Amino acid sequence: MSWEVVIGLEIHAQLATKSKIFSGASTAFGAQPNAQACLVDLGYPGVLPVLNEQAVAMAVKFGVAVGAEITRRSVFARKNYFYPDLPKGYQISQFELPIVGNGQLTIKLEDGTEKVVGITRAHLEEDAGKSLHDIFSDRTGIDLNRAGTPLLEIVSEPDMRSAAEAVTYMRKIHQIVRYLGVCDGSMQEGSFRCDANVSVRPMGQEELGTRTELKNINSFRFVERAINFEIQRQIDLIEDGGTVTQETRLYDPDKDETRSMRSKEEANDYRYFPDPDLLPVVIDDDFIAAIKAELPELPAAKTIRFAESFGLKSAQIETLVGDVDMAAYFEQVVGEGADPRLAANYVLGDLTAALNKDSLEIAVSKISAVDMAGLIKRVMDNTISGKIAKEVFEAMWSGEGSADAVIESRGLKQITDTGAIEAAVDQAIADNPQQVAEFKGGKEKVLGFFVGKVMQLTQGKANPGQVNKLLRDKLSA
Amino acid sequence: MPLSKQDIDHIARLARLEVAPQEKGDYAEKLSQIIELVEQLGAIDTTGVVPMAHPLDMVQRLRPDSVTETDQRDYLQQNARDTENALYIVPKVIE
């Protein structure tokens, strides 16, 4: 029997605010345990939550970016469950009236077709703390620094039909929140996380199969693997005559399998009710208009503009636009006067390779956009050849300074003085009579041999175009 | 519908409350009475009435996004039953 896979994702994006959603404690990553957990975060009796305006603004910004309805009067609710990393005994979340309503997102599939994925809603909530199980053998340690960090939970419709589609959608959401600057997108630090609802049904059947919820997926690669594992598990189970149980399952990347989290089951009775500590949040036209006015250029618009302005290949544009920081770097290089095509080649080639090698993000590149433009301009004005540029790039990467400084200190300035090149060409010809004869006999490939010789004689500094022309002229004479 | 003793078990477990076996019947009866009392509201036609999220007819004030809290961990942890390495310590949570 053939099966259809149905996937919906719940993405938790930590909002990039300075302070928590309901308290004035810092949200900075990496602090000493519990140094950023104040009375409100600890759930002390008598404290009151006060809502962070930026968290609301960021949620609305996301909603506007995906064309969603913004709920003009949204309500916070208590989601009740007991867990040590949630001292109040409830999480403040939103239930019936989330701040962001229906929206949609267009993703591009592997075969080049486009697909619209529905966004059911996005709501604001507070994050829980962290339970540390590994430090003590018989007890659990609790760090509540993360408790109260604002989260935007983005819930999709069950519109994805494969693990690959789910990952594509997730990458797209990641790209948008990074563009908007509402989330730093770091999956390692847990600021962008995903739960996947997965079910299968016989092809052609309307009714959805029983779903399981996969938790604890913290990389794009694991999302794909976890979903694929779960799809196969469900199909095998049904084909062997069993039935899928609706449950929460944990993905274990070390074993590449999912397993049941039975402890979560009974707790799934959350008894939501409106939080009496918080009044309804009213968002007016002015608030939305102000956010629309400061909305940055989004990937789709940037892709079109890059195609129109820079004459690049679509694969290049896709990679450049894919990361907001890379797009900004590229534009800065071009803005400094570098040729866009050369700029794209250097950013996607040498620079990306160097960044990968040193595991660096482009935002902290060892070569600034201004210096990169400086290098490209020396290629453009024939001060150095493309080959020498590689050497200059390496030197700049190791901290030897700007392109001009490296060219000067290493004496790499290209020889464009015809007399000097001509002397080298003459010598190469005089030194190699046998190859001259071969060339005259019609063996065109020998030209490359002569170019190599001339480059050797000039330490690679001769202008390759001039060398070629002079060699041809002289050999054909 | 009146609550059963099993319902009381479930509710108590969700609330992490310990209820003695001999008390369960009493709880079931009294909680059922509360529910009956509230169910009378169902008799009223609320078509077109906007659900009330809060008894105060006001809207939420927002605060600017700035860090106003300082580290008071040592002071606050004096209230904890057990701490170690700056962590709050709880019985083993098994997953």
Short mmCIF file of C-alpha atoms in Angstrom, two decimals, chain A residues 6-12 163 166 193-199 211-218 222-234 245 247-252 257-261:
data_model
loop_
_atom_site.label_atom_id
_atom_site.label_comp_id
_atom_site.label_asym_id
_atom_site.label_seq_id
_atom_site.Cartn_x
_atom_site.Cartn_y
_atom_site.Cartn_z
CA VAL A 6 1.17 14.52 6.87
CA ILE A 7 3.41 16.87 8.85
CA GLY A 8 2.72 20.05 10.79
CA LEU A 9 5.39 21.99 12.67
CA GLU A 10 5.38 24.02 15.85
CA ILE A 11 8.39 26.30 15.83
CA HIS A 12 9.52 28.09 18.96
CA ALA A 163 10.46 15.46 5.81
CA ALA A 166 9.13 20.26 6.51
CA ARG A 193 13.47 24.95 18.18
CA CYS A 194 10.95 22.72 16.54
CA ASP A 195 8.32 20.11 17.43
CA ALA A 196 6.88 18.06 14.58
CA ASN A 197 3.42 16.48 14.39
CA VAL A 198 3.65 13.45 12.13
CA SER A 199 1.01 11.04 10.84
CA ARG A 211 -0.39 11.65 14.94
CA THR A 212 2.60 11.62 17.23
CA GLU A 213 4.44 14.72 18.38
CA LEU A 214 8.23 14.68 18.10
CA LYS A 215 10.07 16.85 20.58
CA ASN A 216 13.65 17.85 21.18
CA ILE A 217 14.75 18.48 17.62
CA ASN A 218 17.54 21.01 17.54
CA PHE A 222 17.82 16.13 12.89
CA VAL A 223 14.37 17.39 11.90
CA GLU A 224 14.63 15.53 8.63
CA ARG A 225 16.05 12.39 10.23
CA ALA A 226 13.60 12.36 13.13
CA ILE A 227 10.59 12.74 10.83
CA ASN A 228 11.83 10.09 8.42
CA PHE A 229 12.43 7.68 11.25
CA GLU A 230 8.96 8.34 12.65
CA ILE A 231 7.26 7.94 9.25
CA GLN A 232 8.86 4.54 8.78
CA ARG A 233 8.04 3.49 12.34
CA GLN A 234 4.36 4.34 11.85
CA THR A 245 -0.86 5.72 19.63
CA GLU A 247 1.73 10.40 22.14
CA THR A 248 4.75 12.61 22.58
CA ARG A 249 8.00 11.09 21.40
CA LEU A 250 11.54 12.19 21.96
CA TYR A 251 14.11 12.10 19.18
CA ASP A 252 17.47 10.68 20.20
CA GLU A 257 15.31 6.84 16.81
CA THR A 258 12.24 8.23 18.54
CA ARG A 259 10.92 6.91 21.82
CA SER A 260 7.81 7.45 23.85
CA MET A 261 7.80 10.08 26.62
#
